[in-house]
Every structure is written in C-alpha cells, then in structure tokens.
PDB file of C-alpha atoms in Angstrom:
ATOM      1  CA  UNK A  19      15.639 -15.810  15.482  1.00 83.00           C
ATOM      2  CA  UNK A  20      12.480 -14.245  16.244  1.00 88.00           C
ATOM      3  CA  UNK A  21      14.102 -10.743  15.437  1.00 92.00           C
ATOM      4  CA  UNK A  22      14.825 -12.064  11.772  1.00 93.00           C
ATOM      5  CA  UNK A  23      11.530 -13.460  11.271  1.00 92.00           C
ATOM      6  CA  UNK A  24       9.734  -9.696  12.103  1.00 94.00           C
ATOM      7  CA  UNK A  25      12.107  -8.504   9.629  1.00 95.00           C
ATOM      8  CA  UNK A  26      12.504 -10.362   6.856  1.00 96.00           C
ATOM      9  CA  UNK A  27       9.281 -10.833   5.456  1.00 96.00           C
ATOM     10  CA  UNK A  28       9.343  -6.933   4.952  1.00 97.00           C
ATOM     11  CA  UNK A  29      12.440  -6.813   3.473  1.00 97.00           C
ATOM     12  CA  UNK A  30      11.787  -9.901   0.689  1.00 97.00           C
ATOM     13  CA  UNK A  31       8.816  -7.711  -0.017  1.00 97.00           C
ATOM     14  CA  UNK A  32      10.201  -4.362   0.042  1.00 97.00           C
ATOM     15  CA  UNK A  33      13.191  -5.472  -2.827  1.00 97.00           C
ATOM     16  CA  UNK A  34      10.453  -7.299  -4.486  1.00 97.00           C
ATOM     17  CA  UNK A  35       8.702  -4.277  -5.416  1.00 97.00           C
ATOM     18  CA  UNK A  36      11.775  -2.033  -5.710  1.00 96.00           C
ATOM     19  CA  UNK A  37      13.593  -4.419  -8.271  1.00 95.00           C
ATOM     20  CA  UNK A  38      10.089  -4.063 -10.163  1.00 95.00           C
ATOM     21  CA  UNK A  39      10.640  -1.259 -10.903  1.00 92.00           C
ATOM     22  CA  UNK A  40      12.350  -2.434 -14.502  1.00 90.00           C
ATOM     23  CA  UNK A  41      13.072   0.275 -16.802  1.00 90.00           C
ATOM     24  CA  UNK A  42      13.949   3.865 -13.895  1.00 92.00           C
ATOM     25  CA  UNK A  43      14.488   2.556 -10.431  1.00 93.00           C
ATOM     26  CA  UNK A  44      13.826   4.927  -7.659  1.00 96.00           C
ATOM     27  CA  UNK A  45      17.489   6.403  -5.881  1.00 96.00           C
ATOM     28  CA  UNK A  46      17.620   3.971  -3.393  1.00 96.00           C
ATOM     29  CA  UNK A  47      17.769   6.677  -0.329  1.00 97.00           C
ATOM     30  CA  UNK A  48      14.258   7.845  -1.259  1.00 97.00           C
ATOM     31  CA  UNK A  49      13.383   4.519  -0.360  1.00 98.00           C
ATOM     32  CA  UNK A  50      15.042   4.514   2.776  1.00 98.00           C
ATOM     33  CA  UNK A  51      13.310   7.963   3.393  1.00 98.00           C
ATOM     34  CA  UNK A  52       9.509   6.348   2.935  1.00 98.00           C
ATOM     35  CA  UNK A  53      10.945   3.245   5.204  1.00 98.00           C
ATOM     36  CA  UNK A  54      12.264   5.210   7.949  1.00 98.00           C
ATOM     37  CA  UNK A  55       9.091   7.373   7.127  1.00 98.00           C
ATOM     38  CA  UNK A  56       6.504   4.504   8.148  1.00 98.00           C
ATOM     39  CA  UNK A  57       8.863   3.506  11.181  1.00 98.00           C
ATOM     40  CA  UNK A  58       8.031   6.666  12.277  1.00 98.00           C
ATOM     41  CA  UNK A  59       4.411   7.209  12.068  1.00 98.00           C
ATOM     42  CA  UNK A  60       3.860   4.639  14.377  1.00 97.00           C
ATOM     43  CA  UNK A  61       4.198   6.974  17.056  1.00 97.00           C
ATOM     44  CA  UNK A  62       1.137   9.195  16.218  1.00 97.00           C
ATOM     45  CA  UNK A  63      -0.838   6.287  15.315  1.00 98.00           C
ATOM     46  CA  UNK A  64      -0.844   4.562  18.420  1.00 97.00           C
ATOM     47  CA  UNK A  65      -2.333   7.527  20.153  1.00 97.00           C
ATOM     48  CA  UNK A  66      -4.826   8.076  17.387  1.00 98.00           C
ATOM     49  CA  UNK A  67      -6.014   4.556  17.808  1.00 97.00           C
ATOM     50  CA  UNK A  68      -6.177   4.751  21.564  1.00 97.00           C
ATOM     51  CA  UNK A  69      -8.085   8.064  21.281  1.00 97.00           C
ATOM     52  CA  UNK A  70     -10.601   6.729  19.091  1.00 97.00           C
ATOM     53  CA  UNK A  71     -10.561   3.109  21.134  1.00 96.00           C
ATOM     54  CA  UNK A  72     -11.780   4.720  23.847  1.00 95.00           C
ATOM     55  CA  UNK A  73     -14.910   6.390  21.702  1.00 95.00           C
ATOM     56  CA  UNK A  74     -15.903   2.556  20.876  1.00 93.00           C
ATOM     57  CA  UNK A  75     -19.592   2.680  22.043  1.00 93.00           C
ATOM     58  CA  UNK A  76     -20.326  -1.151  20.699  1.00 93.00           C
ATOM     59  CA  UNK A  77     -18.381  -2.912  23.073  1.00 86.00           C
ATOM     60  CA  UNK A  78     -21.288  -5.128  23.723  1.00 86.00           C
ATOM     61  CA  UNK A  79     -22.157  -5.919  20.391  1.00 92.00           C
ATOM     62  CA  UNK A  80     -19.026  -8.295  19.096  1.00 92.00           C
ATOM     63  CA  UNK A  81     -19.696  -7.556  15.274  1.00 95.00           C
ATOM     64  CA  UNK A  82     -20.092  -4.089  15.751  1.00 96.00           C
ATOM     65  CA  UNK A  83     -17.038  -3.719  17.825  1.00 96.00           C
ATOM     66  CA  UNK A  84     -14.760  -5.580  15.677  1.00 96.00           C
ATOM     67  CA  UNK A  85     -16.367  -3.821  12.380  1.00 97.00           C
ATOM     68  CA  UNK A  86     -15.436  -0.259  14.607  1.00 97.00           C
ATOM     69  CA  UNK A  87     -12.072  -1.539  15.587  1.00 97.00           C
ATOM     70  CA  UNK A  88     -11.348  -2.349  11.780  1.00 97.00           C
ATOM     71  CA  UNK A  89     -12.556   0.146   9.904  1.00 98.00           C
ATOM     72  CA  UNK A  90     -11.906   2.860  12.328  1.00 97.00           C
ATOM     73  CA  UNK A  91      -9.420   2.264  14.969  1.00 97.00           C
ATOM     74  CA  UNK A  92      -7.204   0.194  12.678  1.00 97.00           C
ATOM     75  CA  UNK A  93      -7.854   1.199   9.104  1.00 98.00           C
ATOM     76  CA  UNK A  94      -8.955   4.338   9.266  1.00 98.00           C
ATOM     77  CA  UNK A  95      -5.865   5.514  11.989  1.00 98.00           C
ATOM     78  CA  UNK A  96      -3.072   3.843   9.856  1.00 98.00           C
ATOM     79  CA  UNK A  97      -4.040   4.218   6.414  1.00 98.00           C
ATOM     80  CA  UNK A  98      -4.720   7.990   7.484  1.00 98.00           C
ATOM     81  CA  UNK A  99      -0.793   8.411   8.760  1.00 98.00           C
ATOM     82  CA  UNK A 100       0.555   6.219   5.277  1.00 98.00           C
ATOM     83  CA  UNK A 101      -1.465   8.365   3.418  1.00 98.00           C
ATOM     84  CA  UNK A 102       0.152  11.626   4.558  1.00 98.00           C
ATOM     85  CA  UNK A 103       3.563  10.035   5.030  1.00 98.00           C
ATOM     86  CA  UNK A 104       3.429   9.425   1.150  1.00 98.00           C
ATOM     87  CA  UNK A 105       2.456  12.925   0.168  1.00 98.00           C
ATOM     88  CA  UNK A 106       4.304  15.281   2.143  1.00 98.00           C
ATOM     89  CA  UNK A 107       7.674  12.901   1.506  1.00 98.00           C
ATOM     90  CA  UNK A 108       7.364  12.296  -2.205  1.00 98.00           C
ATOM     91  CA  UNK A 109       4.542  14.263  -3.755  1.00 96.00           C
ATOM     92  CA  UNK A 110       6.716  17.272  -4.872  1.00 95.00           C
ATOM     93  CA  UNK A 111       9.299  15.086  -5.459  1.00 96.00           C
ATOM     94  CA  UNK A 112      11.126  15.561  -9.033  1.00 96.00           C
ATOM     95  CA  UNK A 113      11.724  11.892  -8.818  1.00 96.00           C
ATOM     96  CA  UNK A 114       8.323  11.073  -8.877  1.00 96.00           C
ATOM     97  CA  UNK A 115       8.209  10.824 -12.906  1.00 94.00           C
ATOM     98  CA  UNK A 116       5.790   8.314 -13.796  1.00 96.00           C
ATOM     99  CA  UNK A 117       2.794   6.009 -11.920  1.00 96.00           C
ATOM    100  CA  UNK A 118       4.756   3.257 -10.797  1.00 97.00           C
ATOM    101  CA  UNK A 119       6.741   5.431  -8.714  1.00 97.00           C
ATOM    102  CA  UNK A 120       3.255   5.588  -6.326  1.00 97.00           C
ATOM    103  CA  UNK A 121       3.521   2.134  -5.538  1.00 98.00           C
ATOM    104  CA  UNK A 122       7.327   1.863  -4.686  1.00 98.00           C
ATOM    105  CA  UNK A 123       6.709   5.124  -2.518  1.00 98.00           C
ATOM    106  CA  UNK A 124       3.862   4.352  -0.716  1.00 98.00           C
ATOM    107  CA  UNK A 125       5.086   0.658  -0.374  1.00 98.00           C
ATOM    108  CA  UNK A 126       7.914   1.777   1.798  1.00 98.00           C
ATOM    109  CA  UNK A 127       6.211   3.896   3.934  1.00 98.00           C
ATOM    110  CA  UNK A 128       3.902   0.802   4.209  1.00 98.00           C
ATOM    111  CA  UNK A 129       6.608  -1.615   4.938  1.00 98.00           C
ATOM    112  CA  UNK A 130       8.176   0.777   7.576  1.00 98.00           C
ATOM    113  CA  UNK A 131       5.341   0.372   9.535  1.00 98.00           C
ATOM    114  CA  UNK A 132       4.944  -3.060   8.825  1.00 98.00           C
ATOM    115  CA  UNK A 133       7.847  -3.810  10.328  1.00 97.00           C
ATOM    116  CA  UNK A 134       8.284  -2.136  13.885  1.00 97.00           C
ATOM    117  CA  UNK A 135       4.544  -3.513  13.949  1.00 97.00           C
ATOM    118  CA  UNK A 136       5.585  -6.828  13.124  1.00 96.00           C
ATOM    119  CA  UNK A 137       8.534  -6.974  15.459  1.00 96.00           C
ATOM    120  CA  UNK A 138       5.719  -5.846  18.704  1.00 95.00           C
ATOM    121  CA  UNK A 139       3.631  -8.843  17.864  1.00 93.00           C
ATOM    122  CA  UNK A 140       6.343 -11.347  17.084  1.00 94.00           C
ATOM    123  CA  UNK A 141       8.007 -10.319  20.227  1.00 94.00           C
ATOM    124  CA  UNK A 142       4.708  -9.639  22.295  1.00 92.00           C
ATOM    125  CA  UNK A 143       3.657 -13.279  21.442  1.00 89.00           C
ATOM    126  CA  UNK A 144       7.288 -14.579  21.427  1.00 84.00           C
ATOM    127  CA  UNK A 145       6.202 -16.765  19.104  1.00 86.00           C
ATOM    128  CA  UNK A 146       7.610 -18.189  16.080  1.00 90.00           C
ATOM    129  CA  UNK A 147       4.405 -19.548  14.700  1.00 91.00           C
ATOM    130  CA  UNK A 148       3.042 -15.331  14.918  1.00 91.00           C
ATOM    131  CA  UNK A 149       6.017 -14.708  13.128  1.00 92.00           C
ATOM    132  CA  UNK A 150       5.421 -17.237  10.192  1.00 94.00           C
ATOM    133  CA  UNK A 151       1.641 -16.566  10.067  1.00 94.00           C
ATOM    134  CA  UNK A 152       1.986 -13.008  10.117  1.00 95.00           C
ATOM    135  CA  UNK A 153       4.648 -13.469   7.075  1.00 95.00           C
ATOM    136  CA  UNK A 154       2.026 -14.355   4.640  1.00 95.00           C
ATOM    137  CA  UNK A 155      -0.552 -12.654   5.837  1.00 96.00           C
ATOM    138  CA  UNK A 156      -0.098  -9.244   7.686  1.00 96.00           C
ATOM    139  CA  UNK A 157       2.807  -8.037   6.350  1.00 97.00           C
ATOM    140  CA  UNK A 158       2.075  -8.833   2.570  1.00 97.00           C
ATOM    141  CA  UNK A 159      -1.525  -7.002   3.354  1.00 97.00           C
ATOM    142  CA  UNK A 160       0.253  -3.869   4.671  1.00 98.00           C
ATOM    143  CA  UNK A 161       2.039  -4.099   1.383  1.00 98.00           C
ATOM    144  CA  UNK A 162      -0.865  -4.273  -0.654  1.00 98.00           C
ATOM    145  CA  UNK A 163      -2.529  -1.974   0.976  1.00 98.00           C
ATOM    146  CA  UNK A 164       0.819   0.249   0.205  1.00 98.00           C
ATOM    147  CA  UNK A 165       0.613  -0.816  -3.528  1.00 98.00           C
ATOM    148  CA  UNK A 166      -3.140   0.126  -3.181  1.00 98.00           C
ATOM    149  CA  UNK A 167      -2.745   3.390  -2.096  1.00 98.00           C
ATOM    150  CA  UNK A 168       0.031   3.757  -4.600  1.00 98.00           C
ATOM    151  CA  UNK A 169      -1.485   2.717  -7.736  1.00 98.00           C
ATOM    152  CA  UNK A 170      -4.420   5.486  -7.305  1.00 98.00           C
ATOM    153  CA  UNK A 171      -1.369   8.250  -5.818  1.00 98.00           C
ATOM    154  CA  UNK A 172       0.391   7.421  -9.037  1.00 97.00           C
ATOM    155  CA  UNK A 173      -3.269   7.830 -11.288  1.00 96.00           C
ATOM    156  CA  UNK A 174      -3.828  11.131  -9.079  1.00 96.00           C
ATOM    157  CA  UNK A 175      -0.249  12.662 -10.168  1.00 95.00           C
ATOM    158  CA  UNK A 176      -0.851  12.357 -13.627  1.00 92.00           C
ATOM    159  CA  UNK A 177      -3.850  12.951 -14.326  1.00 86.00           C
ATOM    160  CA  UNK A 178      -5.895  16.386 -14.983  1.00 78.00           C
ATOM    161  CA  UNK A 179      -6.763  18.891 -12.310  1.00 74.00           C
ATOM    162  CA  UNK A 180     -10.827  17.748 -12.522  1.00 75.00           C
ATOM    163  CA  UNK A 181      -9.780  13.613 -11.561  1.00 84.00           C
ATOM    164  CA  UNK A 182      -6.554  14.559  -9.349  1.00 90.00           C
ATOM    165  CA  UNK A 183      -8.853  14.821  -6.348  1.00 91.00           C
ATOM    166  CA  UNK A 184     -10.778  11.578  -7.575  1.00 93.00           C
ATOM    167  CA  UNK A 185      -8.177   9.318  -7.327  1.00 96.00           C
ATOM    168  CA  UNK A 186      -6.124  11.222  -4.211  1.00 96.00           C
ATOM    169  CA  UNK A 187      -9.594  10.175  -2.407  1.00 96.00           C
ATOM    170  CA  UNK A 188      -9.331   7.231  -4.145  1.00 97.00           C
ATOM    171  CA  UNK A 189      -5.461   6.946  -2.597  1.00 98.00           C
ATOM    172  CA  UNK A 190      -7.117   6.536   0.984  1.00 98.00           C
ATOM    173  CA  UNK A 191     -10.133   5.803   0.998  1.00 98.00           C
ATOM    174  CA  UNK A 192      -9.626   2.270  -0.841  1.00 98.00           C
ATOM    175  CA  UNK A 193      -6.160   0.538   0.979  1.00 98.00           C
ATOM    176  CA  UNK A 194      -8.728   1.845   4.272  1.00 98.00           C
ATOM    177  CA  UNK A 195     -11.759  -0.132   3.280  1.00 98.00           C
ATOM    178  CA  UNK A 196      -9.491  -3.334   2.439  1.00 98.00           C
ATOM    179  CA  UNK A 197      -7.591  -2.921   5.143  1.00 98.00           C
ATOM    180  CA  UNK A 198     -10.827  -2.573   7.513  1.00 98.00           C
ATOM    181  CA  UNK A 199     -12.277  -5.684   5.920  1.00 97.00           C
ATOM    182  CA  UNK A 200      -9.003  -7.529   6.611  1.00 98.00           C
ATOM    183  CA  UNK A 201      -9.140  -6.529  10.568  1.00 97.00           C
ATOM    184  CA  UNK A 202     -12.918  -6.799  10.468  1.00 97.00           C
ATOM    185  CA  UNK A 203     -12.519 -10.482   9.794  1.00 96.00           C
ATOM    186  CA  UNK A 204     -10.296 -11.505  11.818  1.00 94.00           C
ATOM    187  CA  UNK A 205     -11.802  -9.562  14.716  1.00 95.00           C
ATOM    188  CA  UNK A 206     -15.119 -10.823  14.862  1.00 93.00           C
ATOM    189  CA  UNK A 207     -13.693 -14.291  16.268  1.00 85.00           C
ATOM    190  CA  UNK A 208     -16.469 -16.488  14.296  1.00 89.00           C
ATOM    191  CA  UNK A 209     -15.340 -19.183  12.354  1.00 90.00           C
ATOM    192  CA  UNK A 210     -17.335 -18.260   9.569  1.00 89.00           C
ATOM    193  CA  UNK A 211     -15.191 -15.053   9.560  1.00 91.00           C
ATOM    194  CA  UNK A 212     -11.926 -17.054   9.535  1.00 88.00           C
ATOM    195  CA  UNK A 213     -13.343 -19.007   6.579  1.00 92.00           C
ATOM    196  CA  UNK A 214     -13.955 -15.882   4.599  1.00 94.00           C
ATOM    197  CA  UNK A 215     -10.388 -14.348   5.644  1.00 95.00           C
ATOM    198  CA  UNK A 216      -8.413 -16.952   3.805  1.00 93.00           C
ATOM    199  CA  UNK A 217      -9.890 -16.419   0.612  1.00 96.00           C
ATOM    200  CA  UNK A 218     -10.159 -12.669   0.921  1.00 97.00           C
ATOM    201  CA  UNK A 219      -5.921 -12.565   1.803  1.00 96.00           C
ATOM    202  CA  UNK A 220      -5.794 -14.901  -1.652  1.00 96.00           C
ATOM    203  CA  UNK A 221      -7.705 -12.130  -3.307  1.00 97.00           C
ATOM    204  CA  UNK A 222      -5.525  -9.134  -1.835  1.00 97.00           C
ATOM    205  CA  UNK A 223      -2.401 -10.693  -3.557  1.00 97.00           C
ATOM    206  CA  UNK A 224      -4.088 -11.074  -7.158  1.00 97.00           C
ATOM    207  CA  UNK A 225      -5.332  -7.481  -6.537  1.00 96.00           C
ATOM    208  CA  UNK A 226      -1.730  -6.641  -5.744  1.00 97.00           C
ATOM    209  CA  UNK A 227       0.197  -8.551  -8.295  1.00 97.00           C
ATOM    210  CA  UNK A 228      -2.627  -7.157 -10.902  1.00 97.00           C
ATOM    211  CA  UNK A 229      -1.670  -3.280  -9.989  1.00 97.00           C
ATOM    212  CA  UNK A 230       1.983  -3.472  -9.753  1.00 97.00           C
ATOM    213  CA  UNK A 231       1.819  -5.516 -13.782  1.00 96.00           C
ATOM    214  CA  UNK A 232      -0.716  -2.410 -14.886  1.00 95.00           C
ATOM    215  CA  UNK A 233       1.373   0.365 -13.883  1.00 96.00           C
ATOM    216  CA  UNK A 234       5.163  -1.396 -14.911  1.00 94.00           C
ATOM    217  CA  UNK A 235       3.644  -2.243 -17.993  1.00 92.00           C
ATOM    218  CA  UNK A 236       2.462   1.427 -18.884  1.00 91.00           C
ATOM    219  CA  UNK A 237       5.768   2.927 -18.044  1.00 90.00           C
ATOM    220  CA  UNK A 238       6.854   5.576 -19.545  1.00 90.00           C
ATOM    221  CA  UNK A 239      10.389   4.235 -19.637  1.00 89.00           C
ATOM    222  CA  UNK A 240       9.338   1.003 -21.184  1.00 85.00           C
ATOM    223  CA  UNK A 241      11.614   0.681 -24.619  1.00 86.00           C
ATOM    224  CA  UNK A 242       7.931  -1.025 -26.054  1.00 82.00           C
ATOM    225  CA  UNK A 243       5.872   2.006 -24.989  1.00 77.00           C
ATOM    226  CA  UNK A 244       8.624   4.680 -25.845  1.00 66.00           C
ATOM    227  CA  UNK A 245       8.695   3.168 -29.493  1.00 58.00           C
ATOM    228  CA  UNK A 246       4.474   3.864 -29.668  1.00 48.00           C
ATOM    229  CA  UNK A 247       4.948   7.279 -28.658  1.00 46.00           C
ATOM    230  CA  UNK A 248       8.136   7.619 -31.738  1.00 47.00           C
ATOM    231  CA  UNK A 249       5.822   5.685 -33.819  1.00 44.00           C
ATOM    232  CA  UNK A 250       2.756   8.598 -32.751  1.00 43.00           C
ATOM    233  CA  UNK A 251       4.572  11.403 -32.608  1.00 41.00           C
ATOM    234  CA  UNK A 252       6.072  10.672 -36.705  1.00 40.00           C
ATOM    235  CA  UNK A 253       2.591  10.104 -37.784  1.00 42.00           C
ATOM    236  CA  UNK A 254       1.761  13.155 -36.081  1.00 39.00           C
ATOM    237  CA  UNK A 255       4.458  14.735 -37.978  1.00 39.00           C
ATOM    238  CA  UNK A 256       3.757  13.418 -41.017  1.00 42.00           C
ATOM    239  CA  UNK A 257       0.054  14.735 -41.006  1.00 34.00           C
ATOM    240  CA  UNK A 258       1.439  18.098 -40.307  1.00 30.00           C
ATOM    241  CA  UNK A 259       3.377  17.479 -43.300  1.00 29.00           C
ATOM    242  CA  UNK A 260       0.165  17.189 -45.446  1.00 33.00           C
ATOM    243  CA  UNK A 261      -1.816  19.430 -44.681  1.00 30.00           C
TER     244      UNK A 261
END
C-alpha cells in the first residue's frame, strides 16, 4: 500500500503531461530514458548535498539554516543534477522539434527523481498520511519545477544564438529559486512559514498549468497555428508576386 502511494502520484502526473502533448507526442522510450534518467541522479545528489551540508555555517541561526538548506543544499544540488540530466539526454536530440518537448523532457527526469525520493520518505516515515501529503504537494512541485525548467529549455532551443544562453540560465536558475522557496518554507518550522507555504504550493500549480497551456498552444504541430503559417507564407507569396 505504501509502495503504491510513493508511486502513483508520479505516474498520474507523468501521463498527465505526456498525453498533453496533443498534436506530436514524444516516442514513449525517450520518456522512459529522462525517467530512468532522474532515478539515477539521485546517487550524485545525495553526496552533493551532504558535501555542501556539512559547509552549513548557520546552524545556529534557524532562518538562516533553513534558507541555506533550501536554496543550497536542496535546490541548488537537485535542480543542478535535473538540469544536466535534461541536456546531455535530450538536447541534441532530433526529437526535440518544438518547445513543448522541454517540458515533457525535463518533466521526466523530474518525476524520476521524484519518485525514488518519494518512496525514501513514504517508507522512512512509514506513513500513509506522508504519502498523501506529499501527493499534492512534493511531488506535483518536483513536477513544476520540471515544467519550469522545461518551458525556458524549450525557449533556449529555439531561440537565436544572443538569448540561447538567457533562457538556458533561465532553465536553472528559476525551477532553483522556486524550489528553494518551497524548502525554505517549510524548513524554517514557524507557523507563519506554514501559512505562507499553502498559498505559495496553490501558486506553483497556476504557474504550472499556465506554462504547459503557453507552449501546447504555440505548437508548431497545432492544425490552428499550421493554417497561420499557410495563410503567411501565401501572402508572402503573393507580395513576391507583385512586386
């Protein structure tokens, strides 16, 4: 029981986003690639993030412990691993053909993680309570955070060499600030904290939900936006014609 309810938060998620992908769906097995990816990467990031645990020098100041444990040992450490996950599996890739390709891609890897983290602190706790709270709160964050990441990846790759950089930066640097802001809340332990958490998870989904529409709307493969570029490319034609 507690097994299935580590898992299948991830995996409602994970075919959410996939079947979003309307009008060209990813091959499934690059999917599987990012998934098995972000199972992976856990292994490097849990000696990252006790490396830089043991360089926490505010362990008597309880804000500035939990904003370094965030933002650095948290966010920073497993953003960081996503982040390259995402590129060096599906940057090059020939299947990577339009933005909302980013998000499925970099939601896998995401989700991958999500999960063997997900089953360590259902089973750590053996709890099914962690494993319902966690459901609609962790492991949709580590999605958005994936969709995050994604959205900018997916501006980066088609976009001109002088803003490629931009949004690559972009890429990281923003699911790692909301991600550090999610930890940093909850770490602090005030109540005041916890009070500001709940709306700030509310506001991760509409950020979320607002990327994934913006980038499946502007598809490429959309029948409404190919007939645009028809309808562009005969005007285009027909000016040539004038002249």
């Amino acid at each position: 029981m507690l097994f299935t309810i580590a898992i299948a938060p991830v995996l409602i998620i994970l075919f959410y986003i996939y079947f979003s992908d309307k009008y060209e769906r990813e091959p499934i097995r690059l999917v599987i690639k990012g998934f098995v990816g972000g199972i992976f990467i856990i292994i490097p990031v849990i000696f990252l993030e006790q490396f830089l645990g043991l360089l926490n020098i505010f362990e008597g100041n309880k804000i500035m412990s939990a904003f370094y444990d965030g933002f650095i040992v948290a966010g920073f450490s497993e953003e960081l691993f996503k982040f390259l996950a995402t590129i060096i599996l599906f940057w090059r890739s020939k299947e990577f053909n339009e933005k909302f390709d980013g998000i499925v891609y970099a939601v896998s890897v995401s989700l991958g993680f999500a999960c063997v983290e997900n089953i360590m602190y259902v089973f750590s706790e053996n709890s099914l309570n962690v494993g319902l709270l966690r459901a609609i709160t962790a492991v949709p964050a580590h999605a958005i955070f994936g969709v995050t990441m994604g959205y900018y990846l997916g501006l980066a790759k088609f976009k001109k060499d002088g803003k490629k950089s931009r949004y690559s930066t972009l890429a990281f640097v923003v699911p790692w600030m909301l991600h550090g802001l999610y930890d940093f809340f909850l770490m602090t332990g005030y109540n005041l904290m916890l009070l500001i958490f709940i709306p700030y998870v509310f506001y991760l989904y509409r950020v979320g939900f607002k990327y994934v529409r913006e980038h499946r709307s502007k598809s490429p493969f959309n029948p409404n936006n190919m007939k645009f570029l028809d309808e562009d490319s005969s005007d285009n034609n027909d000016d040539v014609s004038k002249v």
